[in-house]
């Protein structure tokens, strides 16, 4: 892969933002999951589907959905929970005129996730699909956190899941990721770049 073909984390974060935006055809999936309180079950289903995926395109699709659903779920946590984690991470997330509620906007949630993309210790176990015991252990741990309703542990798990998914996506061949992103048409982070390339030809 040449330097120009490498995937940037910021572009993948833009893809996540586009997919959870209200105009996205996929946003209803994430919104309904949260409204009907089945986000946990859907997220576990996506994790299981990821383990069984037999193509890189499918893996990218599942990883993107995991990151999107995690980001939407994180946005539903309390301001206090996010601020507590912000302090732990040593971040200073932007606020609109000192408005505490603005800390929950999509850009800030993605900033929180991005802070973890270089340290996805929980999600890295999924990168080795030849070792099935560890992913199963992780799913059990996640179920325990979910059923135990331990807020700070669940929040950290969701951030790690999203960060790990984004980090993993960045390791795939750029063509596969851009092909998936094409479902968003002109809103794809790479749409303008590809249009420019076509114009040059």
CSV table of C-alpha atoms in Angstrom, one decimal:
chain,number,residue,atom,x,y,z
A,1,UNK,CA,0.0,0.0,0.0
A,2,UNK,CA,1.5,3.4,-1.0
A,3,UNK,CA,1.5,6.4,1.3
A,4,UNK,CA,-1.3,8.0,-0.6
A,5,UNK,CA,-3.5,4.9,-0.2
A,6,UNK,CA,-3.2,4.7,3.5
A,7,UNK,CA,-6.4,5.2,5.5
A,8,UNK,CA,-6.4,8.2,7.9
A,9,UNK,CA,-8.1,7.8,11.3
A,10,UNK,CA,-9.7,11.2,10.7
A,11,UNK,CA,-11.4,10.0,7.5
A,12,UNK,CA,-12.8,6.9,9.2
A,13,UNK,CA,-14.1,9.2,12.0
A,14,UNK,CA,-15.8,11.2,9.3
A,15,UNK,CA,-17.3,8.0,7.9
A,16,UNK,CA,-18.7,7.2,11.4
A,17,UNK,CA,-20.2,10.7,11.7
A,18,UNK,CA,-21.8,10.5,8.3
A,19,UNK,CA,-23.4,7.1,9.1
A,20,UNK,CA,-24.9,8.2,12.4
A,21,UNK,CA,-26.2,11.5,10.9
A,22,UNK,CA,-29.9,11.8,10.8
A,23,UNK,CA,-29.9,12.0,6.9
A,24,UNK,CA,-28.1,8.7,6.7
A,25,UNK,CA,-30.3,5.7,5.6
A,26,UNK,CA,-28.6,3.7,8.3
A,27,UNK,CA,-29.3,6.1,11.2
A,28,UNK,CA,-32.7,4.6,11.9
A,29,UNK,CA,-31.0,1.3,12.8
A,30,UNK,CA,-28.9,2.9,15.5
A,31,UNK,CA,-31.7,5.2,16.7
A,32,UNK,CA,-34.3,2.4,17.0
A,33,UNK,CA,-31.7,0.2,18.9
A,34,UNK,CA,-31.4,2.9,21.5
A,35,UNK,CA,-35.1,3.9,21.7
A,36,UNK,CA,-36.2,0.3,22.2
A,37,UNK,CA,-33.3,-0.4,24.7
A,38,UNK,CA,-32.0,-3.3,22.6
A,39,UNK,CA,-28.6,-1.6,21.8
A,40,UNK,CA,-26.7,-4.1,23.9
A,41,UNK,CA,-28.2,-7.1,22.2
A,42,UNK,CA,-27.7,-5.6,18.7
A,43,UNK,CA,-24.1,-4.8,19.6
A,44,UNK,CA,-23.4,-8.3,20.8
A,45,UNK,CA,-25.0,-9.6,17.6
A,46,UNK,CA,-22.6,-7.4,15.6
A,47,UNK,CA,-19.7,-8.7,17.5
A,48,UNK,CA,-20.7,-12.3,16.9
A,49,UNK,CA,-21.3,-11.5,13.2
A,50,UNK,CA,-17.8,-10.0,13.1
A,51,UNK,CA,-16.3,-13.3,14.3
A,52,UNK,CA,-18.0,-15.2,11.5
A,53,UNK,CA,-17.4,-12.7,8.7
A,54,UNK,CA,-15.7,-14.3,5.7
A,55,UNK,CA,-14.7,-11.3,3.7
A,56,UNK,CA,-12.9,-8.0,4.4
A,57,UNK,CA,-15.9,-6.1,3.1
A,58,UNK,CA,-18.2,-7.8,5.7
A,59,UNK,CA,-15.6,-7.1,8.4
A,60,UNK,CA,-15.5,-3.4,7.5
A,61,UNK,CA,-19.3,-3.2,7.5
A,62,UNK,CA,-19.6,-4.9,10.9
A,63,UNK,CA,-16.8,-2.8,12.4
A,64,UNK,CA,-18.3,0.4,11.1
A,65,UNK,CA,-21.7,-0.6,12.6
A,66,UNK,CA,-20.0,-1.5,15.9
A,67,UNK,CA,-18.3,1.9,16.0
A,68,UNK,CA,-21.5,3.8,15.1
A,69,UNK,CA,-23.7,2.0,17.5
A,70,UNK,CA,-21.2,2.5,20.3
A,71,UNK,CA,-20.9,6.2,19.5
A,72,UNK,CA,-24.7,6.6,19.6
A,73,UNK,CA,-24.9,4.7,22.9
A,74,UNK,CA,-22.1,6.9,24.4
A,75,UNK,CA,-24.1,10.0,23.5
A,76,UNK,CA,-26.9,8.8,25.8
A,77,UNK,CA,-24.7,8.8,28.9
A,78,UNK,CA,-24.9,11.5,31.5
A,79,UNK,CA,-22.9,14.7,31.2
A,80,UNK,CA,-21.3,13.8,34.5
A,81,UNK,CA,-20.1,10.4,33.2
A,82,UNK,CA,-18.5,12.0,30.1
A,83,UNK,CA,-16.9,14.7,32.2
A,84,UNK,CA,-15.5,12.2,34.6
A,85,UNK,CA,-13.9,10.2,31.8
A,86,UNK,CA,-12.7,13.5,30.2
A,87,UNK,CA,-10.8,14.2,33.4
A,88,UNK,CA,-9.3,10.7,33.6
A,89,UNK,CA,-8.1,11.0,30.0
A,90,UNK,CA,-6.7,14.5,30.6
A,91,UNK,CA,-8.9,15.9,27.7
A,92,UNK,CA,-10.5,19.3,27.5
A,93,UNK,CA,-13.4,18.8,25.1
A,94,UNK,CA,-14.8,21.9,23.4
A,95,UNK,CA,-18.0,23.3,24.7
A,96,UNK,CA,-20.3,25.9,23.2
A,97,UNK,CA,-20.0,29.0,25.6
A,98,UNK,CA,-19.4,26.8,28.6
A,99,UNK,CA,-22.5,24.7,27.9
A,100,UNK,CA,-22.1,21.4,29.7
A,101,UNK,CA,-24.6,19.7,27.6
A,102,UNK,CA,-22.7,20.4,24.4
A,103,UNK,CA,-20.0,18.0,25.6
A,104,UNK,CA,-22.4,15.2,24.4
A,105,UNK,CA,-22.3,16.4,20.7
A,106,UNK,CA,-21.1,13.9,18.0
A,107,UNK,CA,-17.8,15.7,17.5
A,108,UNK,CA,-16.9,15.4,21.2
A,109,UNK,CA,-17.9,11.8,21.4
A,110,UNK,CA,-15.7,11.1,18.4
A,111,UNK,CA,-12.9,13.0,20.1
A,112,UNK,CA,-13.2,10.7,23.1
A,113,UNK,CA,-13.1,7.7,20.9
A,114,UNK,CA,-10.1,9.0,19.0
A,115,UNK,CA,-8.2,9.4,22.2
A,116,UNK,CA,-8.4,5.7,22.6
A,117,UNK,CA,-7.5,4.6,19.1
A,118,UNK,CA,-3.9,4.0,20.0
A,119,UNK,CA,-4.8,2.0,23.1
A,120,UNK,CA,-7.5,-0.5,22.2
A,121,UNK,CA,-6.4,-3.3,24.6
A,122,UNK,CA,-9.9,-4.8,24.9
A,123,UNK,CA,-10.8,-4.9,21.2
A,124,UNK,CA,-7.4,-6.2,20.0
A,125,UNK,CA,-8.4,-9.7,20.8
A,126,UNK,CA,-10.8,-9.7,17.8
A,127,UNK,CA,-7.8,-9.1,15.5
A,128,UNK,CA,-6.7,-12.7,15.8
A,129,UNK,CA,-9.6,-14.7,14.6
A,130,UNK,CA,-7.7,-18.0,14.9
A,131,UNK,CA,-8.0,-17.8,18.7
A,132,UNK,CA,-11.7,-18.2,19.4
A,133,UNK,CA,-11.5,-18.6,23.2
A,134,UNK,CA,-10.5,-15.0,23.9
A,135,UNK,CA,-13.3,-13.3,21.9
A,136,UNK,CA,-15.8,-15.6,23.8
A,137,UNK,CA,-14.3,-14.5,27.1
A,138,UNK,CA,-14.6,-10.9,26.0
A,139,UNK,CA,-18.2,-11.3,25.1
A,140,UNK,CA,-18.9,-12.8,28.5
A,141,UNK,CA,-17.2,-9.9,30.2
A,142,UNK,CA,-19.2,-7.4,28.1
A,143,UNK,CA,-22.4,-9.2,29.0
A,144,UNK,CA,-21.5,-9.0,32.6
A,145,UNK,CA,-20.9,-5.3,32.4
A,146,UNK,CA,-24.1,-4.8,30.5
A,147,UNK,CA,-26.3,-6.9,32.9
A,148,UNK,CA,-24.6,-5.4,35.9
A,149,UNK,CA,-25.3,-1.8,34.7
A,150,UNK,CA,-21.9,-0.6,35.9
A,151,UNK,CA,-22.0,2.8,34.2
A,152,UNK,CA,-18.3,3.7,34.0
A,153,UNK,CA,-17.2,0.2,33.0
A,154,UNK,CA,-19.8,0.0,30.2
A,155,UNK,CA,-18.9,3.5,29.0
A,156,UNK,CA,-15.2,2.5,28.9
A,157,UNK,CA,-16.1,-0.7,27.0
A,158,UNK,CA,-18.1,1.2,24.4
A,159,UNK,CA,-15.2,3.7,23.9
A,160,UNK,CA,-12.7,0.8,23.5
A,161,UNK,CA,-15.0,-1.0,21.1
A,162,UNK,CA,-15.5,2.0,18.9
A,163,UNK,CA,-11.8,2.9,19.1
A,164,UNK,CA,-10.7,-0.6,18.3
A,165,UNK,CA,-13.2,-0.9,15.4
A,166,UNK,CA,-11.9,2.4,13.9
A,167,UNK,CA,-8.2,1.3,14.4
A,168,UNK,CA,-8.9,-2.1,12.8
A,169,UNK,CA,-10.7,-0.5,9.8
A,170,UNK,CA,-7.7,1.7,9.2
A,171,UNK,CA,-5.6,-1.5,8.6
A,172,UNK,CA,-7.7,-2.8,5.7
A,173,UNK,CA,-7.0,-2.1,2.1
A,174,UNK,CA,-8.3,1.4,1.3
A,175,UNK,CA,-10.2,0.1,-1.7
A,176,UNK,CA,-12.4,-2.1,0.5
A,177,UNK,CA,-13.2,0.7,2.9
A,178,UNK,CA,-13.9,3.2,0.2
A,179,UNK,CA,-16.2,0.7,-1.6
A,180,UNK,CA,-18.2,0.3,1.7
A,181,UNK,CA,-18.3,4.1,2.1
A,182,UNK,CA,-19.8,4.5,-1.3
A,183,UNK,CA,-23.2,3.6,0.1
A,184,UNK,CA,-23.2,7.2,1.4
A,185,UNK,CA,-22.6,8.6,-2.1
A,186,UNK,CA,-21.4,12.2,-2.1
A,187,UNK,CA,-21.3,12.2,1.7
A,188,UNK,CA,-18.5,9.6,1.7
A,189,UNK,CA,-15.3,11.2,3.1
A,190,UNK,CA,-13.5,10.1,0.0
A,191,UNK,CA,-16.1,11.2,-2.6
A,192,UNK,CA,-14.6,14.6,-3.4
A,193,UNK,CA,-11.1,13.0,-3.6
A,194,UNK,CA,-12.3,10.3,-6.1
A,195,UNK,CA,-14.1,12.9,-8.1
A,196,UNK,CA,-10.9,15.0,-8.4
A,197,UNK,CA,-9.0,11.9,-9.5
A,198,UNK,CA,-11.6,11.2,-12.2
A,199,UNK,CA,-11.4,14.8,-13.4
A,200,UNK,CA,-7.6,14.5,-13.7
A,201,UNK,CA,-7.9,11.4,-15.9
